Every structure is written in structure tokens, then in C-alpha cells.
mmCIF file of C-alpha atoms in Angstrom:
data_model
loop_
_atom_site.group_PDB
_atom_site.id
_atom_site.type_symbol
_atom_site.label_atom_id
_atom_site.label_comp_id
_atom_site.label_asym_id
_atom_site.label_seq_id
_atom_site.Cartn_x
_atom_site.Cartn_y
_atom_site.Cartn_z
ATOM 1 C CA MET A 6 -5.361 -41.560 69.979
ATOM 2 C CA ASP A 7 -2.870 -38.398 70.211
ATOM 3 C CA ARG A 8 -4.030 -35.399 71.424
ATOM 4 C CA VAL A 9 -3.881 -32.160 69.581
ATOM 5 C CA PRO A 10 -1.436 -29.427 71.166
ATOM 6 C CA SER A 11 -3.491 -26.589 72.082
ATOM 7 C CA TRP A 12 -1.905 -23.600 69.964
ATOM 8 C CA LEU A 13 -2.967 -26.021 66.740
ATOM 9 C CA ARG A 14 -6.973 -25.740 68.083
ATOM 10 C CA LYS A 15 -6.629 -22.014 68.100
ATOM 11 C CA PRO A 16 -9.962 -20.891 65.868
ATOM 12 C CA LEU A 17 -9.432 -20.543 62.432
ATOM 13 C CA PHE A 18 -11.705 -17.421 61.511
ATOM 14 C CA ILE A 19 -8.782 -15.678 63.495
ATOM 15 C CA GLY A 20 -6.666 -15.340 60.113
ATOM 16 C CA VAL A 21 -9.898 -15.247 57.362
ATOM 17 C CA PRO A 22 -10.139 -11.560 58.097
ATOM 18 C CA LEU A 23 -6.491 -10.918 57.821
ATOM 19 C CA VAL A 24 -6.989 -12.773 54.318
ATOM 20 C CA LEU A 25 -9.489 -10.555 53.524
ATOM 21 C CA VAL A 26 -7.850 -7.091 54.259
ATOM 22 C CA VAL A 27 -4.629 -7.995 52.758
ATOM 23 C CA THR A 28 -6.468 -9.327 49.129
ATOM 24 C CA GLY A 29 -8.759 -6.116 49.412
ATOM 25 C CA ALA A 30 -5.403 -3.926 49.785
ATOM 26 C CA VAL A 31 -4.274 -5.005 46.579
ATOM 27 C CA PHE A 32 -7.141 -5.029 44.408
ATOM 28 C CA LEU A 33 -8.225 -1.343 45.478
ATOM 29 C CA ALA A 34 -4.563 -0.171 45.393
ATOM 30 C CA GLY A 35 -4.797 -1.863 41.630
ATOM 31 C CA ALA A 36 -7.769 -0.103 40.792
ATOM 32 C CA GLY A 37 -6.604 2.971 42.135
ATOM 33 C CA ARG A 38 -3.644 2.652 40.014
ATOM 34 C CA SER A 39 -5.013 2.233 36.736
ATOM 35 C CA GLY A 40 -8.659 4.638 37.055
ATOM 36 C CA ASP A 41 -7.885 7.557 39.017
ATOM 37 C CA GLY A 42 -5.577 9.237 36.474
ATOM 38 C CA GLY A 43 -2.375 11.415 37.179
ATOM 39 C CA HIS A 44 -0.464 9.462 34.177
ATOM 40 C CA ALA A 45 -0.941 12.704 31.535
ATOM 41 C CA ALA A 46 2.835 14.133 32.554
ATOM 42 C CA ALA A 47 5.062 10.539 32.780
ATOM 43 C CA ASN A 48 2.889 9.026 29.350
ATOM 44 C CA ARG A 49 3.959 12.213 27.674
ATOM 45 C CA ALA A 50 7.944 11.882 28.502
ATOM 46 C CA GLN A 51 7.360 8.138 27.600
ATOM 47 C CA LEU A 52 6.480 8.889 23.857
ATOM 48 C CA LYS A 53 9.043 11.672 23.690
ATOM 49 C CA ARG A 54 11.426 9.016 24.657
ATOM 50 C CA ALA A 55 10.177 6.029 23.069
ATOM 51 C CA CYS A 56 11.256 4.898 19.958
ATOM 52 C CA ALA A 57 14.226 6.230 19.555
ATOM 53 C CA GLY A 58 12.502 9.464 19.817
ATOM 54 C CA LEU A 59 11.061 9.432 16.375
ATOM 55 C CA LEU A 60 7.477 9.748 17.035
ATOM 56 C CA PRO A 61 5.605 13.215 15.987
ATOM 57 C CA TYR A 62 5.785 14.079 19.757
ATOM 58 C CA GLU A 63 4.554 17.639 19.436
ATOM 59 C CA GLU A 64 1.440 16.591 17.521
ATOM 60 C CA LEU A 65 0.856 13.772 19.896
ATOM 61 C CA ARG A 66 1.520 14.930 23.211
ATOM 62 C CA GLY A 67 -1.882 16.320 23.492
ATOM 63 C CA LEU A 68 -3.567 13.013 23.018
ATOM 64 C CA VAL A 69 -2.370 11.068 25.287
ATOM 65 C CA PRO A 70 -4.353 9.913 28.327
ATOM 66 C CA ASP A 71 -4.377 10.191 31.802
ATOM 67 C CA GLU A 72 -6.188 7.234 32.762
ATOM 68 C CA VAL A 73 -3.201 4.766 32.414
ATOM 69 C CA ALA A 74 0.534 4.386 32.554
ATOM 70 C CA GLY A 75 1.633 3.388 29.376
ATOM 71 C CA VAL A 76 3.675 0.375 27.920
ATOM 72 C CA VAL A 77 6.231 0.501 25.269
ATOM 73 C CA ARG A 78 7.474 -2.485 23.395
ATOM 74 C CA GLN A 79 10.565 -1.751 20.689
ATOM 75 C CA TYR A 80 13.355 -3.395 19.091
ATOM 76 C CA GLY A 81 15.463 -2.841 15.721
ATOM 77 C CA THR A 82 19.216 -2.093 14.790
ATOM 78 C CA VAL A 83 18.286 1.768 14.952
ATOM 79 C CA LEU A 84 17.084 1.130 18.261
ATOM 80 C CA ASP A 85 20.068 -1.461 19.336
ATOM 81 C CA PRO A 86 22.926 -0.842 17.050
ATOM 82 C CA GLY A 87 24.726 -3.937 16.198
ATOM 83 C CA GLU A 88 20.997 -6.618 16.462
ATOM 84 C CA GLU A 89 20.250 -9.093 14.054
ATOM 85 C CA SER A 90 16.748 -7.803 13.033
ATOM 86 C CA ARG A 91 15.079 -7.354 10.069
ATOM 87 C CA SER A 92 13.449 -3.764 11.203
ATOM 88 C CA LEU A 93 14.971 -0.521 11.621
ATOM 89 C CA VAL A 94 12.659 0.323 14.034
ATOM 90 C CA ASN A 95 9.422 -2.222 15.328
ATOM 91 C CA CYS A 96 7.922 0.139 18.141
ATOM 92 C CA SER A 97 4.553 0.781 20.236
ATOM 93 C CA VAL A 98 3.515 2.568 23.087
ATOM 94 C CA ALA A 99 0.337 1.246 24.577
ATOM 95 C CA TRP A 100 -2.183 2.909 26.773
ATOM 96 C CA PRO A 101 -4.508 -0.528 28.139
ATOM 97 C CA GLY A 102 -7.617 0.010 26.861
ATOM 98 C CA HIS A 103 -7.345 4.342 25.992
ATOM 99 C CA GLY A 104 -5.463 3.880 22.726
ATOM 100 C CA SER A 105 -1.935 3.190 20.999
ATOM 101 C CA VAL A 106 0.941 4.163 18.725
ATOM 102 C CA ARG A 107 2.359 1.839 16.512
ATOM 103 C CA VAL A 108 4.973 1.876 13.900
ATOM 104 C CA ARG A 109 7.501 0.112 11.900
ATOM 105 C CA ALA A 110 10.513 0.806 9.783
ATOM 106 C CA VAL A 111 11.963 -2.172 7.503
ATOM 107 C CA ALA A 112 14.746 -2.148 4.695
ATOM 108 C CA LEU A 113 13.738 -3.027 1.256
ATOM 109 C CA VAL A 114 15.470 -6.087 1.012
ATOM 110 C CA SER A 115 12.527 -8.467 1.207
ATOM 111 C CA ARG A 116 9.426 -8.298 -0.386
ATOM 112 C CA MET A 117 6.899 -5.906 0.835
ATOM 113 C CA PRO A 118 4.005 -6.947 3.001
ATOM 114 C CA MET A 119 1.726 -4.743 0.949
ATOM 115 C CA THR A 120 0.626 -4.555 -2.612
ATOM 116 C CA VAL A 121 2.121 -2.065 -5.102
ATOM 117 C CA ARG A 122 0.523 -3.683 -8.457
ATOM 118 C CA ALA A 123 -1.229 -1.226 -10.685
ATOM 119 C CA GLU A 124 -4.521 -2.879 -10.670
ATOM 120 C CA ASP A 125 -3.995 -2.577 -6.916
ATOM 121 C CA ILE A 126 -3.587 1.249 -6.928
ATOM 122 C CA LEU A 127 -5.832 2.446 -9.617
ATOM 123 C CA PRO A 128 -8.362 4.478 -8.262
ATOM 124 C CA GLY A 129 -12.164 3.886 -8.657
ATOM 125 C CA GLY A 130 -11.338 -0.208 -7.842
ATOM 126 C CA ASP A 131 -12.842 -2.315 -5.521
ATOM 127 C CA ASP A 132 -10.865 -2.052 -2.434
ATOM 128 C CA GLU A 133 -11.037 0.792 0.147
ATOM 129 C CA GLY A 134 -7.486 3.155 0.072
ATOM 130 C CA TYR A 135 -6.375 6.689 0.506
ATOM 131 C CA GLU A 136 -3.143 8.116 -0.609
ATOM 132 C CA ALA A 137 -1.872 11.366 0.375
ATOM 133 C CA PRO A 138 -0.303 13.380 -1.929
ATOM 134 C CA GLY A 139 3.304 14.088 -2.510
ATOM 135 C CA VAL A 140 4.083 10.876 -0.657
ATOM 136 C CA THR A 141 4.713 7.664 -2.063
ATOM 137 C CA GLY A 142 2.311 5.276 -0.476
ATOM 138 C CA ARG A 143 -1.165 4.564 0.606
ATOM 139 C CA VAL A 144 -4.005 2.787 2.843
ATOM 140 C CA ASP A 145 -4.188 -0.462 1.878
ATOM 141 C CA ARG A 146 -7.353 -2.689 1.569
ATOM 142 C CA ASN A 147 -6.587 -3.886 5.153
ATOM 143 C CA GLY A 148 -6.624 -0.602 6.651
ATOM 144 C CA ARG A 149 -2.351 -0.453 6.789
ATOM 145 C CA THR A 150 -0.996 3.128 6.378
ATOM 146 C CA TRP A 151 2.572 3.571 4.543
ATOM 147 C CA VAL A 152 5.049 5.177 2.596
ATOM 148 C CA VAL A 153 8.417 4.631 1.170
ATOM 149 C CA ALA A 154 11.707 6.462 1.334
ATOM 150 C CA GLU A 155 14.659 6.499 -0.202
ATOM 151 C CA CYS A 156 18.039 6.298 1.039
ATOM 152 C CA PRO A 157 20.553 6.019 -2.140
ATOM 153 C CA GLY A 158 23.747 6.154 0.554
ATOM 154 C CA GLY A 159 22.448 2.960 1.718
ATOM 155 C CA LEU A 160 21.328 2.177 5.424
ATOM 156 C CA GLU A 161 23.642 0.909 8.181
ATOM 157 C CA GLY A 162 23.930 -2.289 10.100
ATOM 158 C CA ARG A 163 22.988 -3.897 6.622
ATOM 159 C CA VAL A 164 24.715 -6.767 4.415
ATOM 160 C CA ARG A 165 23.107 -6.346 1.058
ATOM 161 C CA GLU A 166 23.196 -2.370 -0.155
ATOM 162 C CA VAL A 167 19.698 -0.871 0.458
ATOM 163 C CA SER A 168 18.402 2.243 -1.256
ATOM 164 C CA GLY A 169 15.334 2.582 0.431
ATOM 165 C CA MET A 170 12.663 1.265 3.436
ATOM 166 C CA TYR A 171 9.094 1.084 4.202
ATOM 167 C CA VAL A 172 7.547 2.464 7.082
ATOM 168 C CA THR A 173 3.947 1.545 8.655
ATOM 169 C CA ALA A 174 2.430 3.447 11.462
ATOM 170 C CA ASP A 175 -1.201 2.636 12.905
ATOM 171 C CA VAL A 176 -2.343 6.047 15.558
ATOM 172 C CA ASP A 177 -5.313 5.210 17.177
ATOM 173 C CA LEU A 178 -6.158 7.672 19.557
ATOM 174 C CA PRO A 179 -8.769 10.758 19.166
ATOM 175 C CA VAL A 180 -7.556 12.399 16.589
ATOM 176 C CA PRO A 181 -9.103 15.911 15.684
ATOM 177 C CA GLY A 182 -10.861 15.996 12.612
ATOM 178 C CA LYS A 183 -14.075 13.583 10.847
ATOM 179 C CA GLY A 184 -14.158 9.627 10.484
ATOM 180 C CA GLU A 185 -11.024 8.028 8.338
ATOM 181 C CA PRO A 186 -9.876 10.606 6.883
ATOM 182 C CA ALA A 187 -8.702 12.539 10.044
ATOM 183 C CA GLY A 188 -7.279 8.977 11.211
ATOM 184 C CA TYR A 189 -5.383 8.016 8.121
ATOM 185 C CA LEU A 190 -3.736 11.380 8.039
ATOM 186 C CA ALA A 191 -2.463 11.196 11.612
ATOM 187 C CA ASP A 192 -1.031 7.568 10.181
ATOM 188 C CA PHE A 193 0.456 9.546 7.120
ATOM 189 C CA ARG A 194 2.114 11.898 9.526
ATOM 190 C CA THR A 195 3.741 9.526 11.742
ATOM 191 C CA ALA A 196 5.010 7.340 8.944
ATOM 192 C CA VAL A 197 6.730 10.363 7.557
ATOM 193 C CA GLN A 198 7.963 11.730 10.618
ATOM 194 C CA VAL A 199 9.531 8.481 11.386
ATOM 195 C CA ALA A 200 11.029 7.946 7.763
ATOM 196 C CA ASN A 201 12.478 11.111 7.382
ATOM 197 C CA GLY A 202 14.351 10.910 10.731
ATOM 198 C CA ILE A 203 15.765 7.590 10.155
ATOM 199 C CA THR A 204 17.281 9.115 6.864
ATOM 200 C CA ALA A 205 18.695 12.062 8.362
ATOM 201 C CA ALA A 206 20.000 10.218 11.295
ATOM 202 C CA GLN A 207 21.330 7.510 8.840
ATOM 203 C CA LYS A 208 22.686 10.421 6.773
ATOM 204 C CA CYS A 209 22.035 8.091 3.743
ATOM 205 C CA GLY A 210 20.965 10.816 0.754
ATOM 206 C CA GLY A 211 17.602 10.083 0.815
ATOM 207 C CA PRO A 212 15.343 13.337 0.227
ATOM 208 C CA PRO A 213 12.851 13.886 3.035
ATOM 209 C CA LEU A 214 9.493 13.187 2.361
ATOM 210 C CA ARG A 215 7.123 16.517 2.682
ATOM 211 C CA MET A 216 4.738 16.358 5.507
ATOM 212 C CA PRO A 217 1.106 15.420 3.913
ATOM 213 C CA THR A 218 -1.707 17.531 5.083
ATOM 214 C CA ARG A 219 -4.724 15.783 3.643
ATOM 215 C CA VAL A 220 -5.995 12.449 2.618
ATOM 216 C CA VAL A 221 -7.767 11.291 -0.762
ATOM 217 C CA ASP A 222 -10.114 8.493 -0.635
ATOM 218 C CA THR A 223 -9.870 6.657 -4.243
ATOM 219 C CA TYR A 224 -12.579 3.687 -3.240
ATOM 220 C CA GLU A 225 -15.343 3.807 -5.199
ATOM 221 C CA THR A 226 -18.946 1.922 -4.042
ATOM 222 C CA HIS A 227 -20.645 -0.120 -6.712
ATOM 223 C CA VAL A 228 -24.508 -0.180 -5.379
ATOM 224 C CA THR A 229 -28.033 -1.845 -6.916
ATOM 225 C CA THR A 230 -30.702 -1.939 -6.098
ATOM 226 C CA ASP A 231 -32.083 -5.309 -7.768
ATOM 227 C CA ALA A 232 -33.141 -8.165 -5.419
ATOM 228 C CA ASP A 233 -30.883 -10.419 -8.022
ATOM 229 C CA GLY A 234 -27.650 -7.928 -7.731
ATOM 230 C CA GLY A 235 -27.709 -6.908 -11.639
ATOM 231 C CA SER A 236 -27.839 -3.256 -12.784
ATOM 232 C CA MET A 237 -24.681 -1.929 -11.426
ATOM 233 C CA LYS A 238 -24.465 1.266 -10.557
ATOM 234 C CA VAL A 239 -21.501 3.413 -9.601
ATOM 235 C CA GLU A 240 -22.517 5.486 -6.363
ATOM 236 C CA ARG A 241 -19.701 7.422 -6.073
ATOM 237 C CA ILE A 242 -18.815 9.810 -9.550
ATOM 238 C CA ASP A 243 -16.406 12.007 -8.421
ATOM 239 C CA MET A 244 -12.854 9.376 -9.102
ATOM 240 C CA PRO A 245 -10.072 10.910 -8.014
ATOM 241 C CA GLY A 246 -7.029 11.025 -10.612
ATOM 242 C CA LEU A 247 -9.632 11.530 -13.376
ATOM 243 C CA GLY A 248 -7.772 13.547 -16.213
ATOM 244 C CA VAL A 249 -4.509 13.851 -13.756
ATOM 245 C CA LYS A 250 -1.818 15.942 -16.379
ATOM 246 C CA LYS A 251 0.787 12.629 -16.249
ATOM 247 C CA CYS A 252 -1.868 10.118 -17.681
ATOM 248 C CA ARG A 253 -3.428 12.509 -20.081
ATOM 249 C CA GLY A 254 -1.916 11.451 -23.378
ATOM 250 C CA LEU A 255 -2.629 7.756 -22.588
ATOM 251 C CA GLY A 256 -4.440 5.952 -25.325
ATOM 252 C CA GLU A 257 -5.014 9.331 -27.708
ATOM 253 C CA ARG A 258 -0.880 9.422 -28.289
ATOM 254 C CA ALA A 259 -0.734 5.463 -29.518
ATOM 255 C CA GLY A 260 -3.535 6.243 -31.894
ATOM 256 C CA PHE A 261 -6.105 4.328 -30.896
ATOM 257 C CA PRO A 262 -9.467 5.494 -31.893
ATOM 258 C CA GLY A 263 -11.938 6.927 -29.677
ATOM 259 C CA ARG A 264 -12.595 9.414 -26.977
ATOM 260 C CA TRP A 265 -10.222 8.051 -23.727
ATOM 261 C CA THR A 266 -11.086 9.282 -20.499
ATOM 262 C CA VAL A 267 -7.703 9.180 -18.139
ATOM 263 C CA ALA A 268 -7.503 8.584 -14.767
ATOM 264 C CA GLY A 269 -3.924 7.911 -12.295
ATOM 265 C CA ASP A 270 -2.882 7.494 -8.678
ATOM 266 C CA LEU A 271 -2.322 11.237 -6.950
ATOM 267 C CA GLN A 272 0.869 10.176 -5.104
ATOM 268 C CA ASN A 273 2.818 12.723 -7.308
ATOM 269 C CA SER A 274 5.866 10.089 -6.534
ATOM 270 C CA ARG A 275 9.087 9.425 -8.237
ATOM 271 C CA LEU A 276 8.900 5.937 -7.469
ATOM 272 C CA LEU A 277 5.806 4.925 -8.161
ATOM 273 C CA ASN A 278 3.224 5.485 -11.023
ATOM 274 C CA VAL A 279 0.063 4.059 -12.445
ATOM 275 C CA CYS A 280 -2.590 5.544 -15.364
ATOM 276 C CA ASP A 281 -5.479 4.024 -16.620
ATOM 277 C CA ALA A 282 -7.356 5.014 -20.159
ATOM 278 C CA THR A 283 -10.167 3.751 -21.492
ATOM 279 C CA VAL A 284 -13.092 4.534 -24.057
ATOM 280 C CA LEU A 285 -15.968 2.502 -22.305
ATOM 281 C CA ASP A 286 -18.382 4.733 -19.792
ATOM 282 C CA ARG A 287 -16.730 4.618 -17.090
ATOM 283 C CA ARG A 288 -19.676 4.685 -14.895
ATOM 284 C CA ASP A 289 -21.603 2.197 -16.980
ATOM 285 C CA VAL A 290 -19.413 0.509 -19.801
ATOM 286 C CA THR A 291 -22.577 -1.390 -21.477
ATOM 287 C CA ASP A 292 -23.531 2.483 -22.220
ATOM 288 C CA THR A 293 -20.816 3.579 -24.528
ATOM 289 C CA ASP A 294 -21.497 5.392 -27.661
ATOM 290 C CA PRO A 295 -20.429 4.742 -30.250
ATOM 291 C CA THR A 296 -20.113 1.313 -29.426
ATOM 292 C CA PRO A 297 -16.239 -0.339 -29.740
ATOM 293 C CA SER A 298 -16.058 -2.559 -32.502
ATOM 294 C CA ASP A 299 -15.009 -6.265 -32.064
ATOM 295 C CA GLY A 300 -11.348 -6.449 -31.454
ATOM 296 C CA ALA A 301 -10.889 -2.738 -31.019
ATOM 297 C CA VAL A 302 -8.501 -1.742 -28.357
ATOM 298 C CA VAL A 303 -10.568 -0.411 -25.425
ATOM 299 C CA ASP A 304 -8.678 0.010 -22.219
ATOM 300 C CA VAL A 305 -5.283 0.282 -21.416
ATOM 301 C CA SER A 306 -3.151 1.087 -18.439
ATOM 302 C CA ALA A 307 0.427 2.076 -17.659
ATOM 303 C CA ALA A 308 3.051 2.031 -14.418
ATOM 304 C CA SER A 309 6.380 2.337 -13.513
ATOM 305 C CA TRP A 310 8.245 1.377 -10.113
ATOM 306 C CA ALA A 311 11.869 2.872 -9.443
ATOM 307 C CA GLY A 312 14.394 2.614 -7.528
ATOM 308 C CA PRO A 313 13.809 0.712 -4.612
ATOM 309 C CA LEU A 314 10.333 -0.412 -5.101
ATOM 310 C CA GLY A 315 11.387 -1.771 -9.050
ATOM 311 C CA GLU A 316 12.528 -4.889 -7.619
ATOM 312 C CA SER A 317 9.520 -5.544 -5.156
ATOM 313 C CA ALA A 318 6.890 -4.917 -7.972
ATOM 314 C CA ASN A 319 8.486 -7.200 -10.247
ATOM 315 C CA GLY A 320 8.505 -9.592 -7.582
ATOM 316 C CA GLN A 321 5.003 -9.709 -6.729
ATOM 317 C CA TYR A 322 4.038 -10.068 -10.572
ATOM 318 C CA TYR A 323 6.304 -12.867 -10.558
ATOM 319 C CA ARG A 324 4.188 -14.971 -7.941
ATOM 320 C CA THR A 325 1.444 -14.742 -9.814
ATOM 321 C CA GLY A 326 2.416 -15.691 -13.178
ATOM 322 C CA ASP A 327 2.376 -12.030 -14.263
ATOM 323 C CA SER A 328 5.660 -11.364 -14.554
ATOM 324 C CA PHE A 329 7.703 -11.088 -17.823
ATOM 325 C CA GLY A 330 10.384 -13.500 -17.067
ATOM 326 C CA PHE A 331 7.653 -15.779 -15.588
ATOM 327 C CA ARG A 332 7.166 -17.671 -18.630
ATOM 328 C CA GLU A 333 10.385 -15.865 -20.859
ATOM 329 C CA GLY A 334 10.253 -17.295 -24.165
ATOM 330 C CA GLU A 335 6.463 -18.748 -24.079
ATOM 331 C CA ARG A 336 3.316 -17.940 -26.671
ATOM 332 C CA THR A 337 0.051 -18.982 -26.776
ATOM 333 C CA LYS A 338 -2.840 -17.892 -29.498
ATOM 334 C CA VAL A 339 -4.895 -19.758 -27.572
ATOM 335 C CA ILE A 340 -7.753 -17.556 -25.071
ATOM 336 C CA PRO A 341 -9.736 -19.893 -22.725
ATOM 337 C CA ASP A 342 -13.551 -19.562 -21.305
ATOM 338 C CA SER A 343 -14.246 -16.025 -19.502
ATOM 339 C CA LYS A 344 -10.485 -14.728 -19.569
ATOM 340 C CA PRO A 345 -9.719 -11.414 -20.722
ATOM 341 C CA HIS A 346 -8.382 -10.453 -23.647
ATOM 342 C CA GLU A 347 -5.181 -8.657 -22.664
ATOM 343 C CA LEU A 348 -1.742 -8.129 -23.363
ATOM 344 C CA ALA A 349 1.002 -6.527 -21.026
ATOM 345 C CA LEU A 350 4.610 -5.741 -21.869
ATOM 346 C CA TRP A 351 7.275 -5.016 -19.465
ATOM 347 C CA ALA A 352 10.267 -2.491 -20.321
ATOM 348 C CA ARG A 353 13.778 -1.134 -18.102
ATOM 349 C CA SER A 354 14.647 2.101 -18.172
ATOM 350 C CA GLU A 355 17.465 4.241 -15.672
ATOM 351 C CA CYS A 356 14.959 6.931 -14.836
ATOM 352 C CA ALA A 357 15.420 9.929 -12.049
ATOM 353 C CA ALA A 358 15.445 7.742 -9.100
ATOM 354 C CA GLY A 359 17.549 4.733 -11.131
ATOM 355 C CA ALA A 360 16.525 1.498 -12.809
ATOM 356 C CA THR A 361 12.927 1.678 -13.039
ATOM 357 C CA TYR A 362 10.623 -1.092 -14.464
ATOM 358 C CA HIS A 363 7.109 -0.175 -16.606
ATOM 359 C CA ARG A 364 4.298 -2.650 -17.643
ATOM 360 C CA VAL A 365 1.844 -1.492 -19.973
ATOM 361 C CA THR A 366 -1.467 -3.263 -20.935
ATOM 362 C CA VAL A 367 -3.773 -3.514 -23.779
ATOM 363 C CA ARG A 368 -7.618 -5.162 -23.828
ATOM 364 C CA THR A 369 -9.501 -5.395 -26.774
ATOM 365 C CA GLU A 370 -13.039 -5.375 -27.187
ATOM 366 C CA THR A 371 -15.043 -9.081 -27.086
ATOM 367 C CA ARG A 372 -18.212 -10.105 -27.694
ATOM 368 C CA ASP A 373 -17.312 -14.129 -27.312
ATOM 369 C CA ILE A 374 -16.683 -14.854 -23.800
ATOM 370 C CA SER A 375 -16.683 -18.516 -24.902
ATOM 371 C CA SER A 376 -12.897 -20.035 -25.822
ATOM 372 C CA ARG A 377 -11.115 -19.180 -28.982
ATOM 373 C CA THR A 378 -8.239 -19.355 -31.176
ATOM 374 C CA LEU A 379 -6.663 -15.840 -31.890
ATOM 375 C CA SER A 380 -5.175 -16.354 -35.778
ATOM 376 C CA GLU A 381 -1.908 -15.502 -36.575
ATOM 377 C CA SER A 382 -2.468 -11.895 -37.462
ATOM 378 C CA GLU A 383 -4.707 -11.094 -34.735
ATOM 379 C CA ARG A 384 -1.551 -12.401 -31.810
ATOM 380 C CA THR A 385 0.404 -10.199 -33.812
ATOM 381 C CA ARG A 386 -1.593 -7.069 -32.998
ATOM 382 C CA PHE A 387 -1.656 -7.797 -30.051
ATOM 383 C CA SER A 388 2.088 -7.678 -29.846
ATOM 384 C CA GLU A 389 2.196 -4.444 -31.872
ATOM 385 C CA ASP A 390 -0.548 -2.857 -30.217
ATOM 386 C CA ALA A 391 1.623 -3.388 -26.794
ATOM 387 C CA ARG A 392 4.706 -2.209 -28.022
ATOM 388 C CA THR A 393 3.057 1.295 -29.992
ATOM 389 C CA MET A 394 1.654 1.535 -26.468
ATOM 390 C CA MET A 395 5.350 1.210 -24.375
ATOM 391 C CA ASP A 396 6.973 4.034 -27.099
ATOM 392 C CA SER A 397 3.814 6.514 -26.579
ATOM 393 C CA TYR A 398 4.221 6.012 -22.626
ATOM 394 C CA LEU A 399 7.896 6.713 -22.894
ATOM 395 C CA ALA A 400 7.500 9.635 -25.295
ATOM 396 C CA ASP A 401 5.053 11.440 -23.864
ATOM 397 C CA PRO A 402 6.650 14.960 -22.757
ATOM 398 C CA ASP A 403 4.395 14.996 -20.017
ATOM 399 C CA GLY A 404 3.872 12.033 -18.907
ATOM 400 C CA TRP A 405 5.247 10.265 -15.732
ATOM 401 C CA PRO A 406 8.593 8.864 -17.608
ATOM 402 C CA GLY A 407 9.160 12.193 -19.315
ATOM 403 C CA GLN A 408 9.397 13.909 -15.874
ATOM 404 C CA GLN A 409 11.178 11.327 -14.938
ATOM 405 C CA ARG A 410 14.331 11.825 -17.807
ATOM 406 C CA CYS A 411 13.810 8.410 -18.046
ATOM 407 C CA HIS A 412 16.549 6.794 -21.080
ATOM 408 C CA SER A 413 18.346 3.821 -22.293
ATOM 409 C CA THR A 414 14.977 1.264 -22.024
ATOM 410 C CA GLU A 415 15.071 -1.948 -22.402
ATOM 411 C CA ILE A 416 11.997 -4.390 -23.731
ATOM 412 C CA LEU A 417 11.953 -7.529 -21.252
ATOM 413 C CA GLY A 418 8.878 -9.527 -22.615
ATOM 414 C CA GLU A 419 5.252 -10.039 -22.945
ATOM 415 C CA VAL A 420 2.927 -11.563 -20.221
ATOM 416 C CA GLU A 421 -0.045 -13.071 -21.606
ATOM 417 C CA GLY A 422 -3.396 -11.982 -19.720
ATOM 418 C CA TRP A 423 -5.405 -15.192 -20.789
ATOM 419 C CA ARG A 424 -2.723 -17.195 -19.301
#
């Protein structure tokens, strides 16, 4: 057997402590860097530079953590002119384990990832939401805060003409104030700051968005004490938007009988409006006095989407088969089981913010939820009621179309809610 050279027969334990020492040094150095503080000044400087300097630095600088170094990830045509990207800005500043700020701004050339359908925006719905009065936008059912800004002069770097953008924001920091409203207000203010910064830098002519000072909860909780889930009661009766001026004439001006109560969104926007009115008791629809006669109009709604929001809204309704163009020219008199007796009518006008889509609906009282066939006169009355509703909505001097100087209206078509 060959003899092993003496230099290879040296004890191996000599190298082991060295490995342990080196490993321990790396571990301790890493722990010291991540947990001993001293990062606040650098993190604040990083926050000021990040996202093309669009973030509300003065509001956020005091919230930046000291414990860890921040990490910035960003891209978009505003950050890198000439880059091909769907985002104007897509940026995040994160402090691992200690919070983050994330923003995204996208030109309104494709569909919005959040809904602007009337039924999803009406106050008192089944999905939690918040609005900031004076800002077009809201917190959607997924807890995402978004705003829309006009840019009538067009955004740079876009192949297609673009007159607006949406901005989303998420501030995950210990903002001052109580609970969700404080956090969502920080989101709104950050989104508005980013939107205003982009429109100013691009000189695209859009009016700056007003910086919000509060948010309004638009959610209404329904609760029950019955084991079988019956006898639902409205827990909150202070419905936001109840009796707002722009909606007051809804139902009454159309000449529909009954005592109407109205509600609407609180965004005070020139791009978006949503109103509804009912003769039913808003807390208990079975407790309305007097009880509406069968076939009477009991609920109406009206909504408008102007400028950059118009095509986005129409596209969302088209994808669910509820747009005027989805089944153009089709008409039926057969209402299947359990379908709402509701008809929508669409129109298009020129308003202050440009081309605008309007959508009104009328729903009638029915005590028979089984399948039935409307007579020709009943179906015709539905159409007449919807047209009366549209005409009164557009003509109301205190309503949103009156405030926005809408004119040159074209009726587009009907959509049967039971289809």
C-alpha cells in the first residue's frame, strides 16, 4: 500500500474552527446590518428619489423605518423614456418586514383592472368600499385604492391618443389616525400626488386633482340573529350619499308615483356619476307602506361615465352582456324564473369632460318569480318608462348631466335585465 505523504496526515480539526469563525462572522454581520438600526437617513433619501420623485415625501418621510435598508423596484415609460411598457410608473419602495409603498400609473388605453359599473359603486352595497369626496376613484372590494386623472392633451410615449390614466396606491406603513380610514386616506393622497406629478411633468392639460382630507365608508352591513339566516336587518342605516342634491329628482321628475328616497356616490366627479332611487323601505323592503301595486316602477338608477372612463365602463358591461351593443336589435317578452324585471337604456352625449355614456334602469314590482311572458303592452310600457327616465335624468337642472352641460344626446339601445 502506498504511504500517504506526511503533509496530508495533518489533523483536520485545525481547519474546523476557522470555518466556524468565518461562518459566525458572516451571520453576525448580517444580523447587525438588519437589526441594529441606523438606516433612517438613507431610507429617507431613497424615498425622495424613488418613483421619479413622485411620492409624497413630506407626508411619508417620518414613517420610514430605521431598522432595515430599503429596496426599490421600478420601471415604466415615465422612469425610462422610450421604454416599451404598459405602465407609466410601476414602483415600490419596500423595507423588508417593516412596510412598503407601492404605486402604479397606467394610461387608459385598455380596460381598468377595477370596476366602474354603477351597481358596484352605489353606496350601501354588499362589498366594503371607501370614497374620497372630490376625487374620481375609490377603494374596491379587494382593498385596492385607485383614482382617475384627466390628461386631455395626451400622454407622451403612447401610440394611441390617450386622455386619461388611473393610478393605484398602497401605503403599508403605520400612518397616524385610526384603523382602515387612516390607511386608505394615505393611499388616496399618495395616488393623487402621483397623478398630479405626472400630469404636471407631461403638461397634458389635466386639472390637478384636489388633495383629499377624508374618506367615507360606503359599506352597509346586513346582519341576522336567526339561526336559519332569515330576517336580515341592516346594521348601519346612516347610508352615505343619502339625499345628495345631484340625485334628488330621480324617480319624481319621471312622474313615477310613490315617495322616493335617493342616494348616490360622493366622489363629486366630472368623470363619473351614480344615483339610485326607490319607493321601497331601504332598511326593510317588505315593510313599505303603501305596498306598490304589481307592475309599478319601484327602483330606478342612473349613471354616467365621461371622457376616459366612458369606453372602460362600456367595455365592462359588454363583457357581461349588459351593454347596448351586445345584443343589438334583439328583444324578448319572456322573463325566466327568478330574473329581475329590469330594463336598462343607454345614451351618449357630449358633456364638459367629453363624450359621455349614460345608463338608466327601471325595475318593476313583481310578486310572481316564476317564468312568465310579458304582453306586448307590458313590454312597450317598459321601454316607455325607461325613455321617460332617461329624458328626466338628462333634463334635471340640478342633476349631474345638467351640471356637466351635457348636450347632443343620442339614444343607443336597451338591455333587458332578464336576458
